[in-house]
CSV table of C-alpha atoms in Angstrom, one decimal:
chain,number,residue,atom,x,y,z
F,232,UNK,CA,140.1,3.7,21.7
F,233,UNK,CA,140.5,7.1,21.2
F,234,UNK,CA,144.2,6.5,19.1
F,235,UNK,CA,142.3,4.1,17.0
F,236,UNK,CA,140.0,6.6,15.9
F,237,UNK,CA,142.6,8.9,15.1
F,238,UNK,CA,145.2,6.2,13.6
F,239,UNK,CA,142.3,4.9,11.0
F,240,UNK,CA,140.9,8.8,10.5
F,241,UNK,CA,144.7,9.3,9.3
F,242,UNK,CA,144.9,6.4,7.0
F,243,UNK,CA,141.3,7.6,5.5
F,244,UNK,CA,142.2,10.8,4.9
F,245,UNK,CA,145.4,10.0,3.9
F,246,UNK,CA,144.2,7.2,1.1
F,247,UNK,CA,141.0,9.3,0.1
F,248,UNK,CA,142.8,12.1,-0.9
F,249,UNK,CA,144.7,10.3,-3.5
F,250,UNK,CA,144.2,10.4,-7.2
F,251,UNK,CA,144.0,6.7,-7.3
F,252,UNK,CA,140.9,6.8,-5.3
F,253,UNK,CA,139.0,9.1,-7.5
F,254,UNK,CA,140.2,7.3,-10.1
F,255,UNK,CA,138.8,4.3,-8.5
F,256,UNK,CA,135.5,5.6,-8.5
F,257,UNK,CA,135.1,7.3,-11.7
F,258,UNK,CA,135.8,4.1,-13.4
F,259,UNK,CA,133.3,2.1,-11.2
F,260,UNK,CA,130.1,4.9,-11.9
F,261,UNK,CA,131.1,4.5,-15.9
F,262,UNK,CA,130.9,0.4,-15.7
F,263,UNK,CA,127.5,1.5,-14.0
F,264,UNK,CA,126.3,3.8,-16.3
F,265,UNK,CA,127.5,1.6,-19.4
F,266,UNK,CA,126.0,-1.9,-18.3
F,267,UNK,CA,122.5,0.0,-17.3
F,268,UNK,CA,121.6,2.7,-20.3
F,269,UNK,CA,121.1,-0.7,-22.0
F,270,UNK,CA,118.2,-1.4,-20.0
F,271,UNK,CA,117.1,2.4,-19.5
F,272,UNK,CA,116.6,2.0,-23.0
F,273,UNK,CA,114.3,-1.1,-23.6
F,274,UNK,CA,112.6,0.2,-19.8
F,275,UNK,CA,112.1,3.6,-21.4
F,276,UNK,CA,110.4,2.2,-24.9
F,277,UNK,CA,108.2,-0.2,-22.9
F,278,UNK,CA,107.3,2.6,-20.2
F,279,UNK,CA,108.5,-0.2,-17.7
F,280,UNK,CA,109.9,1.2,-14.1
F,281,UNK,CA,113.2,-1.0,-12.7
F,282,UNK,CA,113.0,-2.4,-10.0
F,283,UNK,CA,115.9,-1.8,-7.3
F,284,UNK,CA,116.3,-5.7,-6.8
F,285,UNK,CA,117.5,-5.7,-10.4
F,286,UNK,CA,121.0,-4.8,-8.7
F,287,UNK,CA,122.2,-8.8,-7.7
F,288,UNK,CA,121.5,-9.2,-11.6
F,289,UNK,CA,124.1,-7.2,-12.8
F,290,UNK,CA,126.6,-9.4,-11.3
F,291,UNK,CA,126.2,-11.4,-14.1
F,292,UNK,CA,128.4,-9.8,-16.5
F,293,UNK,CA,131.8,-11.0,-16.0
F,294,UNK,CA,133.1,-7.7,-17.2
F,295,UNK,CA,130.7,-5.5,-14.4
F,296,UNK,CA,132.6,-8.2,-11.3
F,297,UNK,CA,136.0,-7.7,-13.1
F,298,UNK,CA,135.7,-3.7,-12.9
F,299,UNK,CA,134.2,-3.6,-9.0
F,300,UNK,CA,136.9,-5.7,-7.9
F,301,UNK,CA,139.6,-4.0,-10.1
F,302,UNK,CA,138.1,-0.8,-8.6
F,303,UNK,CA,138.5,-1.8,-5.2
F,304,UNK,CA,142.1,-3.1,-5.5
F,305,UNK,CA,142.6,0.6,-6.4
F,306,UNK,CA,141.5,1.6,-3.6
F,307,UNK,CA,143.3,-0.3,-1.1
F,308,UNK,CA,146.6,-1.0,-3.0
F,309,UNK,CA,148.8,0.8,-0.2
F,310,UNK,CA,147.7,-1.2,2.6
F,311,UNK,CA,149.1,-1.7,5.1
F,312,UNK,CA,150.4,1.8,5.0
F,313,UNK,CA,153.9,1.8,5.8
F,314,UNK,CA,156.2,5.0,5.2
F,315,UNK,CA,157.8,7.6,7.3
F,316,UNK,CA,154.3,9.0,8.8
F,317,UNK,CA,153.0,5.5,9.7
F,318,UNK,CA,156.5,5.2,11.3
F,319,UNK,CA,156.1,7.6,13.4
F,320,UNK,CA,152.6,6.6,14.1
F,321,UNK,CA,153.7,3.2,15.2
F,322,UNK,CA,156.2,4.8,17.6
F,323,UNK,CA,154.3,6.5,19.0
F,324,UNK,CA,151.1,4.4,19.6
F,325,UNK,CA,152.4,0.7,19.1
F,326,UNK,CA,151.9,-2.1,16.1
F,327,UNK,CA,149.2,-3.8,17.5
F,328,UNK,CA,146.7,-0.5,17.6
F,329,UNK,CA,148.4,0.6,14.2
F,330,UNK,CA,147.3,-3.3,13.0
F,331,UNK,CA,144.3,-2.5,14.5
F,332,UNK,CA,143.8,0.7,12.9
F,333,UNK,CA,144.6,-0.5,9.9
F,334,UNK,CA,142.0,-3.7,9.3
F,335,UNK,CA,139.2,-0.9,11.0
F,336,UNK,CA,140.5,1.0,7.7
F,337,UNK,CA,139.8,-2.2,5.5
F,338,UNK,CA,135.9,-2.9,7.2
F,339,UNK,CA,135.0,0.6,6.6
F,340,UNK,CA,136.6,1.1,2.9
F,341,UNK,CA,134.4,-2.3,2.1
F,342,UNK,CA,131.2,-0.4,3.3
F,343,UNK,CA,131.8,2.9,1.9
F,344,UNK,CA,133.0,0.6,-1.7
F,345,UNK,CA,130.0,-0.7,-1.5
F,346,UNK,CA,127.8,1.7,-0.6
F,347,UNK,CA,129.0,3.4,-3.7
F,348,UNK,CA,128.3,1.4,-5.9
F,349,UNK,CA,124.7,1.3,-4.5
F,350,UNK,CA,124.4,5.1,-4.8
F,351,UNK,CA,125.6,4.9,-8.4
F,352,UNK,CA,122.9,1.9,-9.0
F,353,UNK,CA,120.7,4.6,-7.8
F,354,UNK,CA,121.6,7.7,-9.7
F,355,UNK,CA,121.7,6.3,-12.9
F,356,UNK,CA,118.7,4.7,-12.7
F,357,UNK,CA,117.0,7.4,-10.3
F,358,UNK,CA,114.0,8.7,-13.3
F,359,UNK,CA,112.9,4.7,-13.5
F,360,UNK,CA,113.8,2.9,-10.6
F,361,UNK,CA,111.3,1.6,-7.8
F,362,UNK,CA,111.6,1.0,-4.6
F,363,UNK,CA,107.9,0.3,-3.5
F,364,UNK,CA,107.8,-3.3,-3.1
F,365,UNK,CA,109.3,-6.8,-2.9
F,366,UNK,CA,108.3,-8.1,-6.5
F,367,UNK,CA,110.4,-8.8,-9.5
F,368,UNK,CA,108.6,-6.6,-11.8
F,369,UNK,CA,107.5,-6.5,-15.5
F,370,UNK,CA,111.1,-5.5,-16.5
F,371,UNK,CA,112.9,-8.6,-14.9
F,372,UNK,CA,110.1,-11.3,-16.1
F,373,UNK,CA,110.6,-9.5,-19.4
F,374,UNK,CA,114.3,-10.1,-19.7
F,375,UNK,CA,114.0,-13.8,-18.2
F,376,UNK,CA,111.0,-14.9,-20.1
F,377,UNK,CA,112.4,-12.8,-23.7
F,378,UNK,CA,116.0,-13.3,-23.5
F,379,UNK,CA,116.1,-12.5,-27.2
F,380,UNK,CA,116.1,-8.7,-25.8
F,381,UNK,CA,119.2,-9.1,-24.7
F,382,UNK,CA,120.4,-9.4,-27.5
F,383,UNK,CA,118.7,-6.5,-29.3
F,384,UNK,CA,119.2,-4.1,-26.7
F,385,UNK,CA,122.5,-5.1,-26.3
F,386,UNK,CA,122.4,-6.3,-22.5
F,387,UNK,CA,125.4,-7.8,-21.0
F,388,UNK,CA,123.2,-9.1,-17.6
F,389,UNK,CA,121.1,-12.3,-17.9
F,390,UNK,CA,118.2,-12.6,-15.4
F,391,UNK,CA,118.6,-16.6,-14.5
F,392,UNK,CA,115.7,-18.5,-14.1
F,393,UNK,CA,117.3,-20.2,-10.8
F,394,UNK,CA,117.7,-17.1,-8.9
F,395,UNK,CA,113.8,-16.6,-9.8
F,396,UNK,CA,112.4,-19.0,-8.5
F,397,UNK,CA,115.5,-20.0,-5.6
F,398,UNK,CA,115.0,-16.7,-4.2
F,399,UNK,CA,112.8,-14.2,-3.4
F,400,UNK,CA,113.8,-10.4,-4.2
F,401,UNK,CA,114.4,-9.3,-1.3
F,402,UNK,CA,116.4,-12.3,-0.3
F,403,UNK,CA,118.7,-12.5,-3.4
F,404,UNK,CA,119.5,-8.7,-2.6
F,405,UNK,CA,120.6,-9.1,1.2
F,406,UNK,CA,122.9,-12.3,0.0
F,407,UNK,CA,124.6,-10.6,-2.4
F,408,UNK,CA,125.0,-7.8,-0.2
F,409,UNK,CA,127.0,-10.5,2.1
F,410,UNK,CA,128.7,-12.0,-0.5
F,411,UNK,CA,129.9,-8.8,-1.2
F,412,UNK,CA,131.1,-7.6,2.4
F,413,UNK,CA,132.5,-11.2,3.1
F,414,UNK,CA,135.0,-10.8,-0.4
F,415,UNK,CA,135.6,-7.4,0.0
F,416,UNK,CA,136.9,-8.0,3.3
F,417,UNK,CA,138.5,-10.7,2.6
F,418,UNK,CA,140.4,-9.5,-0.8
F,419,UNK,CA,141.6,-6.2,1.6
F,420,UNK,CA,142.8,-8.9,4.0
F,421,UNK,CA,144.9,-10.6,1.2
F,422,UNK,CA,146.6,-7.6,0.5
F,423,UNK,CA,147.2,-6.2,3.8
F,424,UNK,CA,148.8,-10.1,4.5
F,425,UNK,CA,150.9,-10.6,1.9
F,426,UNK,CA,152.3,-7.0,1.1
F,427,UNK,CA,153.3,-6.8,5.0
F,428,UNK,CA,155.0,-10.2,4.0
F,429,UNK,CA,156.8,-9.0,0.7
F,430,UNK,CA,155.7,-5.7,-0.4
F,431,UNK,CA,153.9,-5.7,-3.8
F,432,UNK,CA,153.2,-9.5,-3.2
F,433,UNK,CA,149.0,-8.7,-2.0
F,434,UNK,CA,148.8,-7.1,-5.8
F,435,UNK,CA,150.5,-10.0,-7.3
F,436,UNK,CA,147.7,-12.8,-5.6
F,437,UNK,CA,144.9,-10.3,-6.2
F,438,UNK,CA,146.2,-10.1,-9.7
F,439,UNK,CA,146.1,-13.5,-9.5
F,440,UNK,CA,142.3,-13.9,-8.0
F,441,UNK,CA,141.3,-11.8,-11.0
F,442,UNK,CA,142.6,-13.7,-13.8
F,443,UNK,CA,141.5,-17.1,-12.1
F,444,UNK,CA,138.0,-15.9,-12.4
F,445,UNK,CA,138.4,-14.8,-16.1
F,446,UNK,CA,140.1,-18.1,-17.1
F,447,UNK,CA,137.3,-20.2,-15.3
F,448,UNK,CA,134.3,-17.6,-17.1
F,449,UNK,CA,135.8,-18.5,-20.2
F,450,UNK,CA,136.5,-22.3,-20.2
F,451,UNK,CA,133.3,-22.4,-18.4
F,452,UNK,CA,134.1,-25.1,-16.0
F,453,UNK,CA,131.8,-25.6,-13.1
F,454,UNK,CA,134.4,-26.9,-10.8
F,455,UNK,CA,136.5,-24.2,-11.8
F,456,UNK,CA,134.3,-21.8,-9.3
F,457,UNK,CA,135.2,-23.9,-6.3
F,458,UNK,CA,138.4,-21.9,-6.3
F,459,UNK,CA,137.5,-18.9,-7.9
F,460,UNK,CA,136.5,-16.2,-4.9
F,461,UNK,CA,135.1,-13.5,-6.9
F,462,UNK,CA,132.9,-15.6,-8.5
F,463,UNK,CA,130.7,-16.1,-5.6
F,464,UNK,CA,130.0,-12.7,-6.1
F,465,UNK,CA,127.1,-13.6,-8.3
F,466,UNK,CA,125.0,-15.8,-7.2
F,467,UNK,CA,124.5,-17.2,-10.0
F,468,UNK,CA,127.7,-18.9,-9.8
F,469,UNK,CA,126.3,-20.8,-6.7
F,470,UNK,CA,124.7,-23.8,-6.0
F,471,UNK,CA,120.8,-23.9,-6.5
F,472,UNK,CA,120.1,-26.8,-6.9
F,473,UNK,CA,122.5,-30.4,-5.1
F,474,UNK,CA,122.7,-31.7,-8.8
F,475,UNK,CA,123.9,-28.2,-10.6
F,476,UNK,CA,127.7,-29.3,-9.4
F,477,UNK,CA,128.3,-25.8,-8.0
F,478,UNK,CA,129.6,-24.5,-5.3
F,479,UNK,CA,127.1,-24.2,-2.7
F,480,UNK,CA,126.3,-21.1,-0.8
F,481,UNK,CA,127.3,-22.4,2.5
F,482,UNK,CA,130.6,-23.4,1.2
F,483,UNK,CA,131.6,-20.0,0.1
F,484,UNK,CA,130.7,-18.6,2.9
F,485,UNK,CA,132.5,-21.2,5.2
F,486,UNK,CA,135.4,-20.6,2.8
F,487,UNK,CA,135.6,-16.9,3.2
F,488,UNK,CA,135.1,-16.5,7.2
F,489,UNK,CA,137.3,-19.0,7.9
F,490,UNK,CA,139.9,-17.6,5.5
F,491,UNK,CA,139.1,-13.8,7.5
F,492,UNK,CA,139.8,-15.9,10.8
F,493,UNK,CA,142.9,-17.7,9.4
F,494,UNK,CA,144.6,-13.9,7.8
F,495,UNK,CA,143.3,-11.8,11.2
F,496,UNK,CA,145.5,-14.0,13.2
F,497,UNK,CA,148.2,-14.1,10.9
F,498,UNK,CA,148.1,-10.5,11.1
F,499,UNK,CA,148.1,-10.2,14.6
F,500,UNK,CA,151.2,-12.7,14.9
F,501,UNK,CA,153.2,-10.9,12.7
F,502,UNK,CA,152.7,-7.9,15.0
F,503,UNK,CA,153.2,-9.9,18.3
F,504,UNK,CA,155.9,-11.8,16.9
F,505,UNK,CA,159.2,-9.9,17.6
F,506,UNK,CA,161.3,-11.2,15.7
F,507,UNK,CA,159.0,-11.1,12.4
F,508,UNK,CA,157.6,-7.7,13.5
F,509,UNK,CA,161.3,-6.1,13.5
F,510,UNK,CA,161.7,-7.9,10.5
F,511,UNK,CA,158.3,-7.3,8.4
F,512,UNK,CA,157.1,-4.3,10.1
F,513,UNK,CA,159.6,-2.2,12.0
F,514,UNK,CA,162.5,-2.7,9.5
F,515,UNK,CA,160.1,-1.5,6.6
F,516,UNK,CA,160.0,1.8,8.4
């Protein structure tokens, strides 16, 4: 236990001091601070507060899903770490706890990612928003009930009638929040895959995930969304209703723990696997 710690302290330390990183971040807090001055604005003029459950709405602007998950490929485009140090690491612990290490790295860079963009939510918003109780508030019945506003205030969310009434506030938060962790993870778990396979090859499919989701925004398929991961992001993009055509919620999620399940032990066979840990792992270093 005590070499995991220190194997996934190393690879935070060593990933969180990179420019990359801040980079990562920077861009993220702009998207934030561009999508919600916007809505400061028409919440300032109307002396209107925001509420924090406004968040799950800002998922849908393609453009706000397209940076988070851009931001966060930043963030995690070296894994699986694999240089002279890691080497060295491995040597002297053993693949599996470097592995290990390295997926603990993944879970915890999907809560801190996350968390961050919660905190910069938060800031931006900190002289208007309001955290008192579980309602939608005047400012989100404004935007669903006006949506000319939108358009005068230039706003790039929507505030869908579905989510209104298919959810309450506090329960549209908390399943976007898992929606979130579930991708996340399971993006990082793409990568770590696929570049221990061929490296570069995780940034070529996540590449790929990203573009799928901006060819399916703009043809505007409904099917299309079966297939596109970072869709279900929004909730929006998911099933309300058993006539809508979408994919329901219950799908995604099967889809996404069962493709965690399905990577994990893919992972863990490379690393048991002599022959392919020589040959993907070991003869890397």
């Amino acid at each position: 236990m005590k070499q995991l710690f220190q194997l996934t302290w190393i690879h935070i330390i060593a990933n969180y001091t990179q420019k990359r990183t801040l980079f990562a971040l920077i861009l993220q807090w702009l998207y934030m601070y561009s999508i919600l001055i916007p809505v400061i604005t028409f919440a300032e003029e109307f002396n209107l507060g925001i509420t924090f459950f406004l968040y799950p709405f800002l998922h849908t602007d393609p453009i706000f899903i397209i940076v988070i998950t851009l931001s966060f490929l930043l963030l995690l485009s070296t894994i699986p770490m694999n240089n002279e140090m890691q080497s060295y690491l491995i040597h002297r612990t053993s693949t599996v706890k470097w592995i290990t290490s390295q997926i603990i790295y993944i879970i915890i860079s999907t809560i801190v990612y996350i968390l961050n963009v919660m905190i910069s939510f938060i800031v931006v918003s900190f002289s208007y928003i309001n955290f008192q109780s579980n309602e939608w508030g005047k400012l989100v019945g404004s935007l669903n009930y006006y949506p000319d506003i939108t358009n005068q205030y230039e706003i790039t969310i929507n505030i869908p009638s579905s989510l209104i009434v298919s959810y309450t506030p506090l329960q549209l938060f908390l399943m976007t929040l898992i929606m979130m962790v579930l991708i996340f993870f399971f993006s990082g778990l793409i990568l770590m895959l696929f570049n221990l396979i061929k490296p570069g090859l995780g940034l070529v499919l996540y590449s790929i995930i990203i573009f799928l989701y901006l060819a399916i925004r703009h043809f505007n398929k409904f099917y299309g969304f079966y297939i596109s991961v970072f869709s279900w992001i929004s909730l929006s993009n998911l099933s309300t209703s058993p006539l809508d055509g979408y994919p329901t919620m219950g799908f995604a999620i099967t889809c996404l723990v069962a493709g965690i399940l399905i990577m994990i032990a893919a992972i863990y066979y490379i690393a048991y696997n002599d022959k392919l840990r020589r040959k993907l792992i070991l003869w890397n270093n």
